[in-house]
Short mmCIF file of C-alpha atoms in Angstrom, two decimals:
data_model
loop_
_atom_site.label_atom_id
_atom_site.label_comp_id
_atom_site.label_asym_id
_atom_site.label_seq_id
_atom_site.Cartn_x
_atom_site.Cartn_y
_atom_site.Cartn_z
CA MET A 1042 -0.28 0.24 -0.22
CA ASN A 1043 3.13 2.79 0.37
CA GLY A 1044 4.55 4.14 -2.55
CA SER A 1045 3.05 7.66 -4.24
CA PHE A 1046 0.69 7.17 -7.81
CA ASN A 1047 2.83 9.12 -10.24
CA LEU A 1048 0.73 10.40 -13.13
CA SER A 1049 3.97 11.36 -15.24
CA SER A 1050 4.84 7.59 -15.17
CA ALA A 1051 2.15 6.43 -17.51
CA PRO A 1052 1.48 7.63 -21.04
CA SER A 1053 -0.41 10.11 -21.37
CA GLU A 1054 -3.36 8.32 -22.88
CA GLN A 1055 -2.72 4.97 -21.30
CA ILE A 1056 -5.91 3.87 -19.02
CA LEU A 1057 -4.35 3.96 -15.25
CA ARG A 1058 -6.22 1.00 -13.59
CA PRO A 1059 -7.98 0.86 -10.41
CA TYR A 1060 -5.19 0.10 -7.84
CA PHE A 1061 -6.58 -2.99 -5.88
CA ALA A 1062 -5.34 -1.78 -2.38
CA VAL A 1063 -6.47 -4.21 -0.16
CA ARG A 1064 -7.68 -2.18 2.79
CA SER A 1065 -6.23 -3.09 6.49
CA SER A 1066 -9.91 -3.81 8.21
CA SER A 1067 -11.37 -6.65 7.13
CA GLN A 1068 -14.22 -5.33 5.43
CA ALA A 1069 -16.29 -8.03 3.31
CA THR A 1070 -15.83 -6.45 0.29
CA GLY A 1071 -12.56 -4.76 -0.38
CA LYS A 1072 -11.35 -1.83 -2.05
CA ASN A 1073 -11.06 -2.01 -6.38
CA GLY A 1074 -12.04 -6.31 -5.70
CA SER A 1075 -10.02 -7.07 -2.99
CA THR A 1076 -11.63 -9.40 -0.10
CA THR A 1077 -9.23 -8.45 3.03
CA GLY A 1078 -9.20 -5.18 3.74
CA SER A 1079 -11.74 -2.82 5.10
CA ARG A 1080 -11.99 0.78 5.47
CA GLY A 1081 -9.64 1.54 7.35
CA LEU A 1082 -16.56 8.49 10.03
CA GLN A 1083 -19.60 13.61 8.87
CA ARG A 1084 -20.95 15.51 10.96
CA ILE A 1085 -17.57 16.17 13.17
CA LEU A 1086 -19.33 14.31 16.06
CA ARG A 1087 -16.40 15.30 18.40
CA ILE A 1088 -16.29 12.23 20.96
CA GLY A 1089 -13.39 12.65 22.38
CA SER A 1090 -12.82 14.88 25.73
CA PRO A 1091 -10.02 17.15 25.52
CA ARG A 1092 -6.52 15.17 25.14
CA LYS A 1093 -3.95 16.03 22.47
CA CYS A 1094 -2.11 13.86 20.06
CA ARG A 1095 0.61 12.97 22.44
CA SER A 1096 1.99 9.53 22.30
CA VAL A 1097 -1.32 7.37 23.15
CA ALA A 1098 -0.89 6.00 26.55
CA CYS A 1099 -1.20 2.03 26.77
CA CYS A 1100 -3.27 0.69 30.05
CA SER A 1101 -0.73 -1.33 31.62
CA SER A 1102 -3.28 -4.08 32.47
CA SER A 1103 -3.85 -6.89 29.74
CA VAL A 1104 -6.56 -8.47 28.16
CA GLU A 1105 -7.48 -12.12 28.63
CA GLY A 1106 -6.03 -14.09 25.64
CA GLY A 1107 -3.84 -10.57 24.31
CA GLY A 1108 -0.69 -12.41 24.81
CA GLU A 1109 1.49 -12.74 27.51
CA GLY A 1110 3.37 -8.95 28.11
CA ARG A 1111 2.16 -8.10 24.56
CA GLY A 1112 -0.93 -5.44 23.42
CA LEU A 1113 -3.66 -7.24 21.35
CA THR A 1114 -2.79 -6.33 17.49
CA TYR A 1115 -4.88 -6.50 13.80
CA LYS A 1116 -3.53 -9.75 13.02
CA ASP A 1117 -4.74 -11.20 16.47
CA ALA A 1118 -8.03 -9.60 15.28
CA GLY A 1119 -7.77 -12.03 11.73
CA VAL A 1120 -6.82 -9.05 9.58
CA ASP A 1121 -3.00 -9.37 8.17
CA ILE A 1122 -1.72 -6.08 6.90
CA ASP A 1123 1.38 -7.50 5.58
CA ALA A 1124 -0.02 -10.09 3.65
CA GLY A 1125 -2.88 -7.68 1.77
CA THR A 1126 0.35 -5.42 1.15
CA GLU A 1127 2.06 -8.16 -0.57
CA LEU A 1128 -1.47 -9.34 -2.94
CA VAL A 1129 -0.84 -5.13 -4.05
CA ARG A 1130 2.51 -5.96 -4.82
CA ARG A 1131 2.25 -9.10 -6.68
CA ILE A 1132 -1.09 -7.15 -8.67
CA ALA A 1133 1.24 -4.24 -9.77
CA LYS A 1134 3.00 -6.50 -11.47
CA MET A 1135 -0.06 -8.02 -13.40
CA ALA A 1136 -1.33 -4.25 -14.02
CA PRO A 1137 1.30 -2.04 -13.93
CA GLY A 1138 0.02 2.09 -12.68
CA ILE A 1139 -1.54 1.09 -9.56
CA GLY A 1140 -1.13 2.30 -6.25
CA GLY A 1141 -3.24 5.39 -5.86
CA PHE A 1142 -6.67 6.09 -3.92
CA GLY A 1143 -8.29 5.77 -7.14
CA GLY A 1144 -8.57 4.78 -10.50
CA LEU A 1145 -7.74 7.36 -13.29
CA PHE A 1146 -9.25 6.79 -16.71
CA PRO A 1147 -8.19 9.27 -19.85
CA LEU A 1148 -11.47 11.48 -21.28
CA GLY A 1149 -9.97 14.30 -23.42
CA ASP A 1150 -8.88 16.69 -21.36
CA SER A 1151 -9.69 15.12 -17.90
CA TYR A 1152 -9.62 12.05 -15.87
CA LEU A 1153 -12.89 9.99 -14.80
CA VAL A 1154 -11.40 8.60 -11.28
CA ALA A 1155 -13.29 5.89 -10.22
CA GLY A 1156 -13.26 3.83 -6.57
CA THR A 1157 -15.11 0.85 -5.00
CA ASP A 1158 -15.32 -0.19 -1.38
CA GLY A 1159 -17.60 -1.39 0.95
CA VAL A 1160 -17.97 -0.74 4.83
CA GLY A 1161 -16.41 -4.11 6.29
CA THR A 1162 -17.42 -5.50 9.79
CA LYS A 1163 -18.64 -2.47 11.03
CA LEU A 1164 -21.89 -4.18 9.32
CA LYS A 1165 -21.57 -6.74 12.37
CA LEU A 1166 -22.22 -3.60 14.77
CA ALA A 1167 -25.02 -2.26 12.70
CA PHE A 1168 -27.20 -5.71 13.35
CA GLU A 1169 -26.44 -5.22 16.71
CA THR A 1170 -27.15 -2.11 17.59
CA GLY A 1171 -30.17 -1.81 15.01
CA ILE A 1172 -28.60 1.61 13.51
CA HIS A 1173 -29.08 1.02 9.63
CA ASP A 1174 -30.13 4.62 8.59
CA THR A 1175 -26.61 5.85 8.94
CA ILE A 1176 -24.36 3.01 7.48
CA GLY A 1177 -25.04 4.40 4.21
CA ILE A 1178 -23.48 7.25 4.59
CA ASP A 1179 -20.31 5.51 5.65
CA LEU A 1180 -20.57 2.99 2.08
CA VAL A 1181 -20.39 6.54 -0.01
CA ALA A 1182 -17.93 7.97 1.81
CA MET A 1183 -15.40 5.42 1.53
CA SER A 1184 -15.48 5.73 -2.81
CA VAL A 1185 -16.10 9.31 -2.64
CA ASN A 1186 -13.05 10.25 0.12
CA ASP A 1187 -10.84 8.07 -2.00
CA ILE A 1188 -11.54 9.85 -5.25
CA VAL A 1189 -11.32 13.12 -3.52
CA THR A 1190 -8.06 12.93 -3.36
CA SER A 1191 -7.16 13.11 -6.95
CA GLY A 1192 -9.10 16.39 -6.59
CA ALA A 1193 -11.93 15.23 -8.81
CA LYS A 1194 -15.60 15.90 -8.04
CA PRO A 1195 -18.15 12.85 -7.71
CA LEU A 1196 -20.19 12.90 -10.49
CA PHE A 1197 -22.42 9.47 -9.34
CA PHE A 1198 -22.63 6.14 -7.16
CA LEU A 1199 -23.93 2.65 -7.55
CA ASP A 1200 -24.72 0.65 -4.65
CA TYR A 1201 -25.28 -2.94 -4.18
CA PHE A 1202 -27.53 -4.39 -1.46
CA ALA A 1203 -27.40 -8.26 -0.57
CA THR A 1204 -29.48 -10.38 1.80
CA SER A 1205 -31.48 -13.43 1.95
CA GLN A 1206 -34.40 -12.14 2.70
CA LEU A 1207 -35.27 -9.11 1.45
CA ASP A 1208 -36.69 -6.46 4.43
CA VAL A 1209 -38.13 -3.54 2.58
CA ASP A 1210 -38.47 -1.26 5.49
CA LEU A 1211 -34.68 -2.15 7.05
CA ALA A 1212 -33.67 -1.80 3.09
CA GLU A 1213 -35.13 1.69 3.14
CA GLN A 1214 -33.07 2.25 5.84
CA VAL A 1215 -29.75 1.82 4.49
CA ILE A 1216 -30.89 3.10 0.91
CA LYS A 1217 -32.27 6.70 3.30
CA GLY A 1218 -28.42 6.84 4.53
CA ILE A 1219 -26.89 6.24 0.75
CA VAL A 1220 -29.03 9.24 -0.71
CA ASP A 1221 -28.15 11.07 2.47
CA GLY A 1222 -24.38 10.58 1.41
CA CYS A 1223 -25.02 11.44 -2.06
CA GLN A 1224 -26.38 14.62 -1.14
CA GLN A 1225 -23.35 15.48 1.39
CA SER A 1226 -21.13 14.85 -1.61
CA ASP A 1227 -22.80 16.43 -4.08
CA CYS A 1228 -23.15 13.52 -6.31
CA VAL A 1229 -26.42 11.88 -8.22
CA LEU A 1230 -27.30 8.12 -6.75
CA LEU A 1231 -27.40 6.66 -10.36
CA GLY A 1232 -28.97 3.33 -9.46
CA GLY A 1233 -27.40 -0.18 -7.79
CA GLU A 1234 -28.43 -3.36 -7.22
CA THR A 1235 -30.95 -5.27 -4.93
CA ALA A 1236 -29.76 -9.46 -4.89
CA GLU A 1237 -32.02 -11.66 -2.58
CA MET A 1238 -30.46 -15.00 -2.13
CA PRO A 1239 -32.08 -17.05 0.07
CA ASP A 1240 -29.82 -19.18 2.40
CA PHE A 1241 -26.93 -16.84 1.84
CA TYR A 1242 -26.72 -14.38 4.96
CA ALA A 1243 -28.09 -15.31 7.91
CA LYS A 1244 -31.11 -13.90 8.65
CA GLY A 1245 -31.47 -10.08 9.52
CA GLU A 1246 -28.10 -9.51 8.25
CA TYR A 1247 -27.24 -7.72 4.59
CA ASP A 1248 -23.58 -6.89 2.79
CA LEU A 1249 -23.29 -3.56 0.82
CA SER A 1250 -20.79 -2.08 -1.22
CA GLY A 1251 -20.56 0.88 -3.81
CA PHE A 1252 -19.24 2.53 -6.66
CA ALA A 1253 -18.31 5.93 -7.21
CA VAL A 1254 -17.26 8.33 -10.54
CA GLY A 1255 -15.76 11.18 -10.19
CA ILE A 1256 -13.92 13.61 -12.99
CA VAL A 1257 -10.75 16.01 -12.90
CA LYS A 1258 -9.23 18.24 -15.56
CA LYS A 1259 -5.59 16.53 -16.42
CA ASP A 1260 -3.86 19.65 -15.33
CA SER A 1261 -5.19 19.87 -11.98
CA VAL A 1262 -4.49 16.24 -10.69
CA MET A 1263 -3.03 15.57 -7.22
CA ASP A 1264 -0.83 13.63 -7.91
CA GLY A 1265 2.07 14.20 -5.65
CA LYS A 1266 4.93 14.95 -7.58
CA ASN A 1267 5.66 18.49 -6.15
CA ILE A 1268 5.50 17.57 -2.91
CA LYS A 1269 9.06 18.84 -1.17
CA GLU A 1270 10.69 18.92 2.23
CA GLY A 1271 9.13 21.41 4.46
CA ASP A 1272 6.17 21.19 3.06
CA SER A 1273 2.84 21.53 5.61
CA LEU A 1274 0.48 18.69 6.70
CA ILE A 1275 -3.02 19.50 7.65
CA GLY A 1276 -5.36 17.23 9.26
CA LEU A 1277 -9.43 17.13 8.63
CA PRO A 1278 -10.75 15.78 11.69
CA SER A 1279 -12.75 12.42 11.89
CA SER A 1280 -15.93 11.92 13.80
CA GLY A 1281 -14.48 8.38 15.32
CA VAL A 1282 -13.65 4.86 13.80
CA HIS A 1283 -15.01 5.38 10.45
CA SER A 1284 -15.11 2.49 8.84
CA ASN A 1285 -11.78 0.89 9.17
CA GLY A 1286 -10.32 -1.63 11.95
CA PHE A 1287 -13.61 -3.06 13.15
CA SER A 1288 -12.24 -6.71 13.21
CA LEU A 1289 -9.90 -5.55 15.82
CA VAL A 1290 -12.88 -3.23 17.69
CA ARG A 1291 -15.01 -6.65 17.43
CA LYS A 1292 -12.08 -8.67 18.91
CA VAL A 1293 -11.49 -5.72 22.09
CA LEU A 1294 -15.31 -5.73 22.79
CA ALA A 1295 -15.48 -9.64 22.76
CA ARG A 1296 -13.09 -9.92 24.95
CA SER A 1297 -13.79 -6.88 27.58
CA GLY A 1298 -17.40 -7.87 28.02
CA SER A 1299 -18.00 -4.63 27.58
CA SER A 1300 -21.99 -3.79 26.60
CA LEU A 1301 -22.59 -1.70 23.26
CA ASN A 1302 -24.80 0.46 25.54
CA ASP A 1303 -21.86 1.28 28.20
CA GLN A 1304 -21.57 5.34 28.46
CA LEU A 1305 -18.98 7.09 27.24
CA PRO A 1306 -17.71 10.78 28.76
CA THR A 1307 -17.84 13.34 25.81
CA ILE A 1308 -16.17 16.28 25.24
CA ASN A 1309 -19.35 18.55 26.60
CA GLY A 1310 -19.52 16.48 29.83
CA ASN A 1311 -22.38 14.52 28.00
CA SER A 1312 -22.59 10.74 27.32
CA ILE A 1313 -22.83 8.83 24.68
CA THR A 1314 -23.24 4.90 24.17
CA LEU A 1315 -20.39 3.02 23.11
CA GLY A 1316 -22.56 1.89 20.42
CA GLN A 1317 -23.27 5.17 19.02
CA ALA A 1318 -19.93 5.79 19.20
CA LEU A 1319 -18.69 3.26 17.03
CA MET A 1320 -21.59 3.43 14.30
CA ALA A 1321 -20.81 7.32 14.07
CA PRO A 1322 -20.87 7.91 10.17
CA THR A 1323 -17.66 8.36 8.33
CA VAL A 1324 -17.29 12.07 7.26
CA ILE A 1325 -17.40 13.02 3.87
CA TYR A 1326 -14.60 15.41 2.93
CA VAL A 1327 -15.77 15.91 -0.70
CA LYS A 1328 -16.89 20.02 -0.41
CA GLN A 1329 -14.59 20.70 2.17
CA VAL A 1330 -11.68 19.43 0.07
CA LEU A 1331 -12.62 20.60 -3.16
CA GLU A 1332 -13.11 24.28 -1.72
CA ILE A 1333 -9.83 24.26 -0.23
CA ILE A 1334 -7.94 23.01 -3.46
CA SER A 1335 -9.99 25.65 -5.31
CA LYS A 1336 -7.96 28.14 -3.21
CA GLY A 1337 -4.46 26.39 -4.20
CA GLY A 1338 -1.59 25.20 -2.48
CA VAL A 1339 -2.58 21.82 -2.05
CA LYS A 1340 0.36 19.18 -3.63
CA GLY A 1341 -1.51 16.03 -2.72
CA ILE A 1342 -3.95 13.94 -0.17
CA ALA A 1343 -4.11 10.92 1.62
CA HIS A 1344 -7.62 9.43 2.77
CA ILE A 1345 -6.80 7.95 6.20
CA THR A 1346 -8.00 4.65 6.07
CA GLY A 1347 -7.06 1.10 6.86
CA GLY A 1348 -3.46 1.58 7.45
CA GLY A 1349 -3.69 4.16 9.62
CA PHE A 1350 -1.41 7.47 9.50
CA THR A 1351 2.17 4.47 8.50
CA ASP A 1352 0.51 3.20 5.79
CA ASN A 1353 -1.71 6.20 3.96
CA ILE A 1354 0.37 9.06 4.24
CA PRO A 1355 3.57 7.93 2.25
CA ARG A 1356 1.56 6.84 -0.70
CA VAL A 1357 1.08 10.22 -1.73
CA PHE A 1358 4.76 11.72 -1.44
CA PRO A 1359 7.39 11.02 -3.91
CA ALA A 1360 10.42 8.08 -3.22
CA GLY A 1361 12.55 9.63 -0.92
CA LEU A 1362 10.07 11.75 1.67
CA GLY A 1363 8.61 11.01 4.78
CA ALA A 1364 6.36 12.68 7.41
CA LYS A 1365 6.79 13.87 10.70
CA ILE A 1366 3.74 14.37 12.74
CA TYR A 1367 3.67 16.43 15.74
CA ASN A 1368 2.39 15.27 19.17
CA ASP A 1369 -0.07 17.72 20.92
CA SER A 1370 -1.75 18.66 17.59
CA TRP A 1371 -5.05 17.17 17.71
CA ASP A 1372 -7.33 15.91 20.14
CA ILE A 1373 -7.62 12.09 20.05
CA PRO A 1374 -11.77 11.39 20.65
CA THR A 1375 -12.56 9.36 23.50
CA ILE A 1376 -13.38 6.25 21.62
CA PHE A 1377 -9.90 5.39 20.43
CA LYS A 1378 -8.79 5.74 24.07
CA TRP A 1379 -11.41 3.63 25.36
CA ILE A 1380 -9.68 0.90 22.64
CA GLN A 1381 -6.69 1.00 23.58
CA GLU A 1382 -6.67 0.84 26.91
CA THR A 1383 -9.55 -2.00 26.66
CA GLY A 1384 -7.59 -4.10 24.41
CA ASN A 1385 -4.10 -2.77 25.81
CA ILE A 1386 -2.88 -1.71 21.88
CA GLU A 1387 0.31 -0.57 21.49
CA ASP A 1388 0.73 2.96 20.47
CA SER A 1389 2.13 1.93 16.71
CA GLU A 1390 -0.42 -0.86 16.49
CA MET A 1391 -3.12 2.01 17.06
CA ARG A 1392 -1.70 4.34 14.49
CA ARG A 1393 -1.44 1.78 11.67
CA THR A 1394 -5.04 0.51 12.15
CA PHE A 1395 -6.76 3.77 12.94
CA ASN A 1396 -7.25 7.21 12.09
CA MET A 1397 -6.89 8.26 15.38
CA GLY A 1398 -9.66 11.34 14.85
CA ILE A 1399 -7.56 12.55 11.87
CA GLY A 1400 -9.41 11.49 8.27
CA MET A 1401 -7.57 13.20 5.71
CA VAL A 1402 -4.61 14.68 5.67
CA LEU A 1403 -3.60 17.72 2.77
CA VAL A 1404 -0.05 18.35 1.73
CA VAL A 1405 0.27 21.86 1.19
CA ASP A 1406 2.97 24.77 0.73
CA ARG A 1407 4.52 25.74 4.33
CA ASP A 1408 3.27 29.19 3.36
CA VAL A 1409 -0.35 28.70 2.75
CA ALA A 1410 -0.67 26.65 5.80
CA PRO A 1411 -2.24 29.34 8.33
CA ARG A 1412 -4.61 30.66 5.53
CA ILE A 1413 -6.21 27.15 5.10
CA ILE A 1414 -6.50 26.53 8.58
CA THR A 1415 -7.49 29.72 9.25
CA GLU A 1416 -10.42 29.85 6.40
CA SER A 1417 -11.31 25.93 7.29
CA SER A 1418 -11.66 27.15 10.94
CA LYS A 1419 -14.90 29.39 10.28
CA THR A 1420 -16.95 26.09 9.34
CA ASN A 1421 -15.11 23.08 9.97
CA PRO A 1422 -11.82 22.30 11.94
CA ALA A 1423 -8.17 21.80 10.33
CA PHE A 1424 -5.13 21.48 12.36
CA LEU A 1425 -1.09 21.36 11.47
CA ILE A 1426 -0.58 18.30 12.08
CA GLY A 1427 2.96 18.05 10.49
CA GLU A 1428 5.63 18.16 7.82
CA VAL A 1429 7.26 16.69 4.86
CA ILE A 1430 10.76 15.27 5.80
CA THR A 1431 13.61 13.95 4.03
CA GLY A 1432 13.74 9.96 4.55
CA GLU A 1433 11.33 7.57 4.22
CA GLY A 1434 7.51 6.39 6.81
CA VAL A 1435 6.11 8.37 9.14
CA ILE A 1436 7.29 9.41 12.64
CA PHE A 1437 6.25 11.28 15.53
CA ALA A 1438 8.00 13.59 17.69
#
């Protein structure tokens, strides 16, 4: 999953194929046809109490079955990020040009940009909580947030809804969320497929996948090729876990014995249930990101999904560059603290699995960073979270 997508490396009229990036969050229907990864939330629901992003302290207590002296990992939950990365490497040999957040297809002076995804095992919590009217927002978000990283405006969306026995009322709730997500991203729900497959799914359960197409002028593509040392990293806050890492979340839940009805404290002193916090819909960043791009200074964009900061940010960098993330630069939502402390999960594992409160990262000229942050703060928060450095990977300092 590492490695930036370099548009200039392909002939001008070569079809740039979808990247088959395997998402590291164990979703049933993975990224662009994969079956391993998940994605790895709108309405900036601040679930956290005020705490800055200093190294998230691991709880000293252990979790039963988590390993002697070792924190719970994503691999313990059944998701092998390294195996997914290896599959991407092998696919890249068969389909050169993959590696970005979306597939680009030349069309005159523009590119069509396409992405496809599901919502992973977050569906399991939808079944348990009975919250079905926002899962469709997650579905739309996972695709449109990917294609906007190229600077593309989403045009239309298609969905696939599959179940053993169609429950019209339940399906209506799900589709309502999809319509809502399309409205938030200013794209058209063009159509979809409803598949009724007796005996294929458990009673009351369903699966979802979606597909989005956008467009961007060829001379306006966000390809990261001009990123240089010293550029600033601006983070746009998430609403929580989004749709990534739920296999690990569910493992933590199962071992902790916690109830989805348990209360979590919030930043304003009120309370929210664990289930509500986990089901908070994915933030759709399309309008905010396109507005920021329109004013200039943006060089690259990373959607923080499966793979977290560790794997996603380097994907937009030219070779030889890495990221330094500033500690104390944003508030970590309470839900991530609960996951880490309850699961006894190491900092590095948290950062490679979850968005930790930042759902999108923009790489911008250092000189324009203050303007972007000030202008964004009038409607949606934005934080200076780091800088581009010489080297590889992501460090926290």
